[in-house]
Short mmCIF file of C-alpha atoms and ligand atoms in Angstrom, two decimals:
data_model
loop_
_atom_site.label_atom_id
_atom_site.label_comp_id
_atom_site.label_asym_id
_atom_site.label_seq_id
_atom_site.Cartn_x
_atom_site.Cartn_y
_atom_site.Cartn_z
CA MET A 376 -10.48 -6.34 -5.83
CA ARG A 377 -10.33 -10.00 -6.71
CA SER A 378 -12.70 -11.59 -9.20
CA VAL A 379 -13.45 -15.03 -10.48
CA ALA A 380 -14.10 -16.30 -13.98
CA PRO A 381 -17.68 -17.26 -14.81
CA ALA A 382 -16.57 -20.64 -16.12
CA ARG A 383 -13.64 -22.96 -15.50
CA THR A 384 -10.92 -23.37 -18.11
CA SER A 385 -10.04 -26.91 -19.03
CA SER A 386 -6.60 -27.56 -17.55
CA SER A 387 -5.61 -29.23 -20.84
CA THR A 388 -5.80 -25.84 -22.59
CA THR A 389 -3.98 -23.67 -20.07
CA SER A 390 -0.92 -21.73 -21.17
CA ALA A 391 1.32 -23.43 -18.62
CA ALA A 392 0.15 -26.84 -19.79
CA ARG A 393 0.73 -25.87 -23.43
CA ALA A 394 4.20 -24.61 -22.61
CA GLY A 395 4.95 -27.66 -20.49
CA SER A 396 5.92 -25.39 -17.57
CA THR A 397 4.88 -25.45 -13.93
CA PRO A 398 2.07 -22.94 -13.42
CA LEU A 399 2.71 -20.06 -11.07
CA CYS A 400 -0.78 -20.43 -9.64
CA ALA A 401 -2.98 -23.51 -9.78
CA LEU A 402 -6.03 -21.40 -8.86
CA HIS A 403 -5.48 -19.27 -11.97
CA GLU A 404 -4.72 -22.23 -14.21
CA ASP A 405 -7.89 -24.13 -13.36
CA GLY A 406 -10.06 -20.98 -13.57
CA THR A 407 -10.89 -20.86 -9.86
CA CYS A 408 -9.63 -17.26 -9.58
CA ARG A 409 -9.32 -14.56 -12.24
CA SER A 410 -7.90 -11.82 -10.01
CA CYS A 411 -4.62 -11.86 -11.94
CA PRO A 412 -5.66 -11.66 -15.61
CA HIS A 413 -2.07 -11.63 -16.95
CA MET A 414 -0.67 -14.42 -14.79
CA SER A 415 -0.05 -16.73 -17.77
CA THR A 416 2.22 -14.13 -19.42
CA PRO A 417 5.87 -14.11 -18.29
CA LEU A 418 6.43 -11.21 -15.89
CA PRO A 419 9.10 -9.39 -18.00
CA VAL A 420 6.68 -9.39 -20.97
CA GLN A 421 3.83 -8.15 -18.75
CA LEU A 422 6.05 -5.36 -17.43
CA ALA A 423 7.20 -4.26 -20.89
CA ARG A 424 3.57 -4.07 -22.05
CA LYS A 425 2.49 -2.21 -18.91
CA GLN A 426 5.31 0.28 -19.34
CA ALA A 427 4.43 0.83 -23.03
CA ARG A 428 0.75 1.40 -22.16
CA ILE A 429 1.48 3.85 -19.31
CA VAL A 430 4.14 5.75 -21.30
CA ALA A 431 1.65 6.17 -24.19
CA LEU A 432 -1.17 7.24 -21.87
CA LEU A 433 0.90 9.89 -20.10
CA ALA A 434 2.58 11.12 -23.32
CA ASP A 435 -0.85 11.97 -24.61
CA GLY A 436 -1.98 14.38 -21.87
CA ALA A 437 -2.15 18.19 -21.88
CA ASN A 438 1.01 18.27 -19.70
CA PRO A 439 2.71 15.26 -21.25
CA VAL A 440 5.36 13.03 -19.68
CA PRO A 441 7.90 12.71 -22.53
CA ALA A 442 8.79 9.11 -23.43
CA ALA A 443 12.50 9.94 -23.02
CA VAL A 444 12.24 10.76 -19.28
CA TRP A 445 11.19 7.29 -18.12
CA GLU A 446 13.67 5.33 -15.99
CA ARG A 447 13.81 1.54 -16.05
CA PRO A 448 10.67 0.19 -14.30
CA ALA A 449 10.94 -1.33 -10.83
CA ALA A 450 10.07 -5.02 -11.27
CA SER A 451 8.34 -7.07 -8.60
CA ALA A 452 8.94 -10.67 -7.62
CA PRO A 453 6.44 -12.85 -9.52
CA LYS A 454 4.95 -14.28 -6.31
CA ARG A 455 5.14 -14.02 -2.50
CA PHE A 456 5.05 -10.20 -2.66
CA ARG A 457 1.68 -9.36 -1.08
CA ASN A 458 2.07 -8.32 2.56
CA LYS A 459 -1.66 -8.36 3.23
CA ALA A 460 -4.54 -10.78 2.72
CA LYS A 461 -8.13 -9.56 2.70
CA MET A 462 -10.12 -12.77 2.91
CA VAL A 463 -13.92 -12.92 2.74
CA VAL A 464 -15.05 -15.72 5.07
CA SER A 465 -17.86 -17.94 3.78
CA GLY A 466 -18.94 -21.57 4.09
CA THR A 467 -19.70 -22.80 7.60
CA ALA A 468 -17.97 -22.55 10.98
CA ALA A 469 -17.05 -26.24 10.65
CA LYS A 470 -15.70 -25.77 7.10
CA PRO A 471 -14.85 -22.12 6.54
CA LEU A 472 -13.74 -20.86 3.13
CA LEU A 473 -11.22 -17.98 3.13
CA GLY A 474 -11.03 -16.06 -0.12
CA ILE A 475 -13.62 -14.37 -2.30
CA LEU A 476 -17.26 -14.63 -3.23
CA GLY A 477 -17.72 -15.99 -6.73
CA PRO A 478 -20.62 -15.50 -9.14
CA GLY A 479 -23.88 -16.26 -7.36
CA GLY A 480 -22.27 -15.44 -4.05
CA HIS A 481 -20.66 -18.83 -3.45
CA GLY A 482 -17.37 -18.87 -1.59
CA VAL A 483 -14.05 -19.61 -3.28
CA ASP A 484 -11.15 -20.63 -1.05
CA LEU A 485 -7.90 -18.81 -1.90
CA ARG A 486 -5.75 -19.65 1.10
CA THR A 487 -3.09 -21.11 -1.23
CA CYS A 488 -2.86 -17.88 -3.30
CA PRO A 489 0.85 -17.73 -4.22
CA LEU A 490 0.95 -13.93 -4.11
CA HIS A 491 0.85 -13.85 -0.31
CA VAL A 492 4.13 -13.85 1.57
CA PRO A 493 4.86 -17.27 3.18
CA GLU A 494 3.97 -16.07 6.71
CA ILE A 495 0.44 -15.26 5.56
CA GLU A 496 0.03 -18.56 3.74
CA ALA A 497 1.14 -20.41 6.88
CA ALA A 498 -1.21 -18.39 9.12
CA LEU A 499 -4.43 -18.86 7.12
CA PRO A 500 -5.00 -22.58 7.98
CA VAL A 501 -4.37 -21.80 11.66
CA LEU A 502 -6.95 -19.03 11.49
CA ALA A 503 -9.43 -21.31 9.71
CA ARG A 504 -9.06 -23.83 12.57
CA THR A 505 -9.67 -21.00 15.07
CA VAL A 506 -12.88 -20.09 13.26
CA THR A 507 -14.03 -23.69 13.67
CA ALA A 508 -12.90 -24.01 17.30
CA LEU A 509 -14.73 -20.80 18.28
CA GLY A 510 -17.83 -21.63 16.23
CA LEU A 511 -17.66 -18.31 14.37
CA THR A 512 -20.41 -18.57 11.77
CA PRO A 513 -19.38 -16.91 8.48
CA TYR A 514 -21.67 -14.07 7.47
CA ASP A 515 -24.14 -15.13 4.80
CA VAL A 516 -24.70 -12.08 2.59
CA SER A 517 -28.01 -13.18 1.07
CA ALA A 518 -29.52 -14.41 4.35
CA ARG A 519 -27.96 -11.50 6.31
CA ARG A 520 -27.02 -13.99 9.04
CA GLY A 521 -23.74 -14.98 10.65
CA GLU A 522 -20.98 -13.20 12.54
CA LEU A 523 -17.61 -13.40 10.79
CA LYS A 524 -17.25 -11.27 7.65
CA HIS A 525 -13.52 -11.00 6.84
CA LEU A 526 -10.10 -12.03 8.01
CA LEU A 527 -7.47 -9.34 7.40
CA VAL A 528 -3.89 -10.48 7.81
CA THR A 529 -0.75 -8.35 7.36
CA ALA A 530 2.83 -9.60 7.59
CA SER A 531 5.82 -7.39 8.30
CA PRO A 532 9.15 -7.88 6.49
CA ASP A 533 10.36 -9.59 9.70
CA GLY A 534 7.46 -12.06 9.56
CA ASP A 535 5.41 -10.54 12.39
CA LEU A 536 1.66 -10.75 11.92
CA MET A 537 -1.33 -8.49 12.44
CA VAL A 538 -4.59 -10.46 12.40
CA ARG A 539 -7.97 -8.77 12.37
CA PHE A 540 -11.32 -10.58 12.62
CA VAL A 541 -14.05 -8.43 11.04
CA LEU A 542 -17.23 -9.30 12.95
CA ARG A 543 -20.86 -8.25 12.59
CA SER A 544 -21.20 -7.64 16.34
CA ARG A 545 -19.30 -7.88 19.63
CA ARG A 546 -20.87 -11.25 20.45
CA HIS A 547 -17.65 -13.27 20.01
CA VAL A 548 -15.06 -10.73 21.13
CA ASP A 549 -14.53 -12.43 24.52
CA ASP A 550 -14.16 -15.82 22.79
CA LEU A 551 -11.47 -14.33 20.59
CA ARG A 552 -9.75 -12.84 23.62
CA ALA A 553 -9.77 -16.25 25.33
CA ALA A 554 -8.29 -17.84 22.18
CA LEU A 555 -5.29 -15.48 22.18
CA PRO A 556 -2.85 -17.72 24.18
CA GLY A 557 -3.56 -20.69 21.90
CA LEU A 558 -3.22 -18.51 18.82
CA ARG A 559 0.12 -17.25 20.07
CA ARG A 560 1.34 -20.82 20.49
CA ALA A 561 0.26 -21.70 16.93
CA LEU A 562 1.48 -18.38 15.48
CA PRO A 563 4.51 -17.34 17.58
CA THR A 564 5.04 -14.17 15.50
CA LEU A 565 1.50 -12.89 16.14
CA ALA A 566 2.05 -9.27 17.19
CA VAL A 567 -1.41 -7.71 16.89
CA LEU A 568 -4.84 -9.36 17.22
CA SER A 569 -8.04 -7.37 16.98
CA ALA A 570 -11.76 -7.56 16.38
CA ASN A 571 -13.14 -5.01 13.97
CA ILE A 572 -16.90 -4.47 14.26
CA GLN A 573 -18.66 -3.95 10.94
CA PRO A 574 -22.41 -4.08 11.68
CA VAL A 575 -23.85 -2.76 8.40
CA HIS A 576 -25.04 -4.85 5.48
CA GLN A 577 -22.89 -3.16 2.87
CA ALA A 578 -19.91 -4.17 0.76
CA ILE A 579 -17.41 -2.40 3.01
CA ILE A 580 -14.52 -4.38 4.35
CA GLU A 581 -14.19 -2.95 7.85
CA GLY A 582 -16.09 -0.82 10.35
CA PRO A 583 -15.06 2.14 12.53
CA GLU A 584 -14.77 0.20 15.83
CA GLU A 585 -11.56 -1.73 16.49
CA ILE A 586 -11.10 -3.77 19.68
CA VAL A 587 -7.41 -4.58 20.03
CA LEU A 588 -6.80 -7.74 22.06
CA THR A 589 -3.00 -7.65 22.27
CA ASP A 590 -0.76 -5.17 24.10
CA ASP A 591 0.60 -3.99 20.77
CA ASP A 592 -1.86 -2.14 18.57
CA ARG A 593 0.39 -1.62 15.54
CA LEU A 594 2.77 -3.64 13.44
CA LEU A 595 6.39 -2.57 12.98
CA MET A 596 7.18 -2.68 9.25
CA ARG A 597 10.98 -2.42 9.04
CA LEU A 598 11.79 -1.48 5.44
CA HIS A 599 15.32 -1.24 4.09
CA LEU A 600 16.45 1.38 1.62
CA PRO A 601 19.82 1.66 -0.08
CA ALA A 602 22.36 3.80 1.73
CA TRP A 603 22.04 7.55 1.04
CA GLY A 604 23.10 8.55 -2.45
CA VAL A 605 23.15 4.99 -3.83
CA ALA A 606 20.76 4.07 -6.67
CA GLU A 607 18.50 1.11 -5.83
CA GLU A 608 19.99 -0.89 -8.71
CA ASP A 609 23.50 -0.45 -7.31
CA ALA A 610 22.51 -1.13 -3.73
CA ALA A 611 24.03 -4.61 -3.35
CA GLY A 612 26.55 -4.48 -0.52
CA ALA A 613 26.12 -0.75 -0.03
CA GLY A 614 24.73 -1.17 3.47
CA PRO A 615 21.00 -0.42 3.56
CA THR A 616 19.46 2.12 5.88
CA GLU A 617 16.43 1.12 7.87
CA LEU A 618 13.03 2.79 7.42
CA PRO A 619 10.90 1.59 10.33
CA LEU A 620 7.20 2.35 9.85
CA TYR A 621 4.41 1.63 12.35
CA LEU A 622 1.19 0.31 10.84
CA PRO A 623 -1.89 0.76 13.07
CA THR A 624 -4.94 -1.44 12.47
CA ARG A 625 -7.02 0.76 10.20
CA SER A 626 -4.37 2.43 8.07
CA PHE A 627 -3.10 2.19 4.52
CA PHE A 628 0.19 0.49 3.69
CA GLN A 629 1.67 -0.17 0.24
CA THR A 630 0.76 -3.77 -0.64
CA ASN A 631 4.07 -4.93 -2.06
CA THR A 632 6.87 -4.41 0.45
CA GLY A 633 9.74 -4.80 -2.05
CA ILE A 634 8.21 -2.29 -4.45
CA ALA A 635 7.37 0.12 -1.60
CA GLN A 636 11.08 0.13 -0.72
CA ALA A 637 12.00 0.88 -4.35
CA LEU A 638 9.39 3.67 -4.45
CA TYR A 639 10.63 5.42 -1.30
CA ALA A 640 14.27 4.92 -2.33
CA THR A 641 13.64 6.46 -5.76
CA ALA A 642 11.84 9.43 -4.21
CA ARG A 643 14.80 9.97 -1.89
CA ARG A 644 17.31 9.74 -4.73
CA TRP A 645 15.34 12.15 -6.94
CA ALA A 646 14.78 14.59 -4.07
CA ASP A 647 18.42 14.78 -3.13
CA ASP A 648 19.41 17.67 -5.41
CA ALA A 649 16.38 19.73 -4.31
CA LEU A 650 17.14 19.15 -0.64
CA THR A 651 20.90 19.17 -0.26
CA VAL A 652 22.20 22.33 1.37
CA PRO A 653 25.68 23.10 -0.04
CA ALA A 654 28.25 23.16 2.76
CA ALA A 655 29.99 26.13 1.13
CA ALA A 656 26.82 28.24 1.12
CA PRO A 657 24.62 27.26 4.07
CA THR A 658 21.02 28.41 3.86
CA ALA A 659 17.89 27.90 5.92
CA PRO A 660 16.81 24.23 6.23
CA ARG A 661 14.93 22.88 3.22
CA GLN A 662 11.17 22.55 3.69
CA VAL A 663 9.42 19.33 2.59
CA TRP A 664 5.68 18.63 2.64
CA ASP A 665 4.35 15.09 2.28
CA LEU A 666 0.60 15.26 1.58
CA PHE A 667 -1.57 12.10 1.95
CA CYS A 668 1.36 10.76 3.96
CA GLY A 669 -0.30 7.66 5.50
CA VAL A 670 2.08 6.19 8.09
CA GLY A 671 4.85 8.47 6.84
CA GLY A 672 6.82 6.44 4.27
CA PHE A 673 7.88 9.32 2.01
CA ALA A 674 8.27 11.86 4.84
CA LEU A 675 10.52 9.62 6.92
CA ALA A 676 12.53 8.43 3.90
CA LEU A 677 13.22 12.09 3.08
CA ALA A 678 13.98 13.27 6.61
CA GLY A 679 17.58 14.32 7.13
CA PRO A 680 19.81 17.02 8.52
CA ASP A 681 19.05 20.52 7.23
CA ARG A 682 15.48 19.52 6.38
CA ARG A 683 12.12 20.27 7.97
CA VAL A 684 9.48 17.74 6.99
CA LEU A 685 5.71 18.06 7.44
CA GLY A 686 3.40 15.07 6.79
CA VAL A 687 -0.39 15.52 6.53
CA GLU A 688 -2.89 12.67 6.49
CA VAL A 689 -6.61 12.36 7.21
CA SER A 690 -6.31 9.21 9.37
CA ALA A 691 -5.44 10.13 12.98
CA ALA A 692 -4.35 6.52 13.63
CA ALA A 693 -1.89 6.64 10.73
CA ILE A 694 -0.52 9.95 12.07
CA ASP A 695 -0.01 8.36 15.51
CA GLY A 696 1.95 5.59 13.77
CA ALA A 697 4.04 8.10 11.81
CA ARG A 698 4.85 10.06 14.98
CA ALA A 699 5.86 6.85 16.79
CA ALA A 700 8.14 5.90 13.88
CA ALA A 701 9.77 9.35 13.97
CA ARG A 702 10.46 8.85 17.69
CA LEU A 703 11.88 5.39 16.98
CA MET A 704 14.18 6.98 14.38
CA LYS A 705 15.16 9.57 17.02
CA LEU A 706 14.13 12.41 14.71
CA PRO A 707 13.58 15.57 16.75
CA ASP A 708 10.13 17.22 16.69
CA ASP A 709 11.49 20.33 15.03
CA ARG A 710 12.73 18.25 12.06
CA VAL A 711 9.71 16.05 11.38
CA ARG A 712 6.10 16.95 12.15
CA PHE A 713 2.94 15.00 11.36
CA GLU A 714 -0.54 16.49 11.44
CA ALA A 715 -3.94 14.83 11.02
CA GLY A 716 -6.17 16.73 8.62
CA ASP A 717 -7.55 17.19 5.14
CA ALA A 718 -4.60 17.65 2.79
CA SER A 719 -6.80 18.70 -0.10
CA VAL A 720 -7.64 22.07 1.52
CA LEU A 721 -4.01 23.08 2.17
CA ASP A 722 -2.37 25.95 0.35
CA PRO A 723 1.40 25.57 -0.10
CA GLY A 724 1.49 29.24 -1.08
CA ALA A 725 -0.01 30.54 2.18
CA GLY A 726 3.32 30.77 4.06
CA ALA A 727 6.90 29.79 3.32
CA VAL A 728 6.63 27.83 0.09
CA PRO A 729 8.06 24.28 0.52
CA ASP A 730 11.19 23.44 -1.46
CA LEU A 731 9.71 20.03 -2.25
CA LEU A 732 6.13 18.81 -2.22
CA VAL A 733 5.33 15.08 -2.25
CA VAL A 734 1.78 13.99 -3.03
CA ASN A 735 0.55 10.39 -2.94
CA PRO A 736 -3.25 10.65 -3.08
CA PRO A 737 -5.90 7.90 -3.30
CA ARG A 738 -7.06 6.76 -6.77
CA ARG A 739 -9.12 9.91 -7.35
CA GLY A 740 -5.94 12.03 -7.47
CA ILE A 741 -5.28 15.37 -5.79
CA GLY A 742 -8.20 17.05 -7.58
CA ALA A 743 -8.67 20.39 -9.31
CA GLU A 744 -8.53 22.71 -6.28
CA LEU A 745 -5.32 21.42 -4.71
CA ALA A 746 -3.66 21.15 -8.15
CA GLU A 747 -4.56 24.75 -8.93
CA ARG A 748 -3.21 25.97 -5.57
CA ILE A 749 0.07 24.09 -6.13
CA GLU A 750 0.30 25.60 -9.62
CA ALA A 751 -0.29 29.11 -8.24
CA ALA A 752 1.95 28.72 -5.18
CA GLY A 753 5.19 28.69 -7.11
CA VAL A 754 6.45 25.39 -5.64
CA GLU A 755 9.58 24.52 -7.65
CA ARG A 756 9.64 20.73 -7.20
CA VAL A 757 6.86 18.17 -6.82
CA LEU A 758 7.10 14.38 -6.57
CA TYR A 759 3.72 12.92 -7.53
CA SER A 760 3.23 9.23 -6.68
CA SER A 761 0.05 7.86 -8.22
CA CYS A 762 -1.75 4.51 -8.30
CA ASN A 763 -4.03 5.75 -11.09
CA PRO A 764 -2.34 7.10 -14.25
CA THR A 765 -5.69 8.44 -15.54
CA SER A 766 -6.26 10.78 -12.57
CA LEU A 767 -2.52 11.59 -12.64
CA ALA A 768 -2.80 12.80 -16.28
CA LYS A 769 -5.75 15.05 -15.31
CA ASP A 770 -3.87 16.51 -12.33
CA LEU A 771 -0.75 17.14 -14.44
CA ALA A 772 -2.87 19.07 -16.94
CA ARG A 773 -4.00 21.32 -14.05
CA MET A 774 -0.36 22.17 -13.20
CA PRO A 775 1.05 23.25 -16.59
CA SER A 776 4.00 25.14 -15.06
CA LEU A 777 5.28 21.94 -13.44
CA ARG A 778 6.91 19.90 -16.20
CA PRO A 779 7.64 16.16 -15.87
CA ARG A 780 11.43 15.66 -15.87
CA ARG A 781 11.65 12.05 -14.68
CA ALA A 782 9.16 9.22 -14.34
CA ARG A 783 9.23 5.62 -13.22
CA LEU A 784 6.77 2.73 -13.19
CA PHE A 785 6.64 0.58 -10.03
CA ASP A 786 5.06 -2.83 -10.52
CA MET A 787 3.20 -2.81 -7.21
CA PHE A 788 0.48 -5.13 -8.57
CA PRO A 789 2.03 -7.68 -10.99
CA HIS A 790 -0.30 -9.84 -13.13
CA THR A 791 -2.87 -7.00 -13.28
CA ASP A 792 -3.24 -3.74 -15.22
CA HIS A 793 -2.73 -1.64 -12.08
CA ALA A 794 0.32 0.61 -12.05
CA GLU A 795 2.07 2.85 -9.53
CA VAL A 796 3.88 5.77 -11.15
CA LEU A 797 6.26 8.35 -9.66
CA VAL A 798 6.78 11.60 -11.58
CA ASP A 799 9.38 14.27 -10.79
CA LEU A 800 7.96 17.71 -11.68
CA ARG A 801 9.95 20.92 -11.95
CA ARG A 802 8.71 24.42 -12.57
CA GLY A 803 9.70 25.95 -15.86
CA ARG A 804 9.75 25.33 -19.57
C1 LIG B 1359 -2.26 6.01 -1.56
S1 LIG B 1359 -2.34 6.25 0.18
C2 LIG B 1359 -0.70 6.87 0.44
C3 LIG B 1359 -0.15 6.72 1.82
C4 LIG B 1359 1.34 6.98 1.99
N1 LIG B 1359 1.84 8.07 1.20
C5 LIG B 1359 2.17 5.74 1.77
O1 LIG B 1359 3.15 5.78 1.05
O2 LIG B 1359 1.82 4.70 2.34
C6 LIG B 1359 -3.34 7.66 0.30
C7 LIG B 1359 -3.52 8.17 1.71
O3 LIG B 1359 -4.32 9.36 1.64
C8 LIG B 1359 -5.13 9.42 2.79
N2 LIG B 1359 -6.18 10.41 2.48
C9 LIG B 1359 -7.31 10.24 1.76
N3 LIG B 1359 -7.97 11.41 1.65
C10 LIG B 1359 -7.24 12.35 2.31
C11 LIG B 1359 -7.38 13.74 2.54
N4 LIG B 1359 -8.42 14.42 2.06
N5 LIG B 1359 -6.44 14.38 3.26
C12 LIG B 1359 -5.38 13.70 3.75
N6 LIG B 1359 -5.19 12.37 3.57
C13 LIG B 1359 -6.10 11.71 2.85
C14 LIG B 1359 -5.55 8.00 3.01
O4 LIG B 1359 -5.97 7.79 4.34
C15 LIG B 1359 -4.26 7.24 2.66
O5 LIG B 1359 -3.47 7.05 3.81
#
């Protein structure tokens, strides 16, 4: 979540000014926004420090990740990597501010944030003008008045846009519907427009009701992975394979498209030896489970001949998107199956034990009960993708028979302390 500094820094003392270089972000340099605490440090230095911190943290656990098993980290672009903007709307309908609420609840406009991909930066002024034209009064948190709470904008790798107006009530939904033709003229790549209704006075970004105003209700995110069997680093000219994912309105998607591609590609490369059926000694198809699968990124990256993949995810909308992507990829139902449900109650030991288990839980981790069932089930290989190394270390300690053999840091959130880590676990000493 973004934050702002309590006081402004004099521009004469900023690191970029001292170094005589052009700052990456004027909003950071002048103290307007402190969401990216490490922005003044060159990205390679940031990444080396992040790697050292995460390696030390995970080497220290009860089921340690040895320092020697870490691959080179996957580095992000320094800017223009965020595929989504979550903008709090404040100010007035005539002069809306799109960004965050600063100390004291005053609005800070971040529409020039350089982390957003260019399509988002170009869309935000158009959306601000729409707010004014429709007279959408920004929600005032202290007065509990107003209609427009957030603007949520996602851009696909092809530049298509999903725009969601988070409103307190349905009062302006018809106005928004009437504005659609004009919005399409101003934003020709607008694919999905919706109103999300969030009536409660709580710090939650979106509500359960989504009114989709376009024919399309999901955004096609066409990712590109290196061709099968090619390491991401060696991918240049190797002919990428497409990974088309459908993102419905209220579903999770990895924030940094380039790093998401590296993450799925690494999982596929690491999984290959567990999943390849030798031609000389054919066996039953390999079984893969992808738990907390979201819109199916890992499951669909790992789908292939001689494999049966099952993805489980609590969001029914995300599962619909994953099923649609499987159809788009022409993957038959008997090869890839997605089910909506609670992954944390599953027991991989209850039937045929999967050859490979992928888990990519929310920040809290997979938790004691699922970890203990995986430990007891006898699963030979697990790929654990985590956005929280602290909960990862706890979960690893609960699965002492699964030893970390490979690990990699993915810089999903540059300029911050957040880290995405993938660990390859194998049963045995
Ligand atoms: C970090 S996201 C990972 C999504 C996906 N693997 C990807 O690569 O985009 C975690 C996902 O877990 C889902 N989730 C949270 N609790 C869950 C549960 N108890 N059972 C199944 N899915 C859950 C969330 O809806 C979210 O899609």
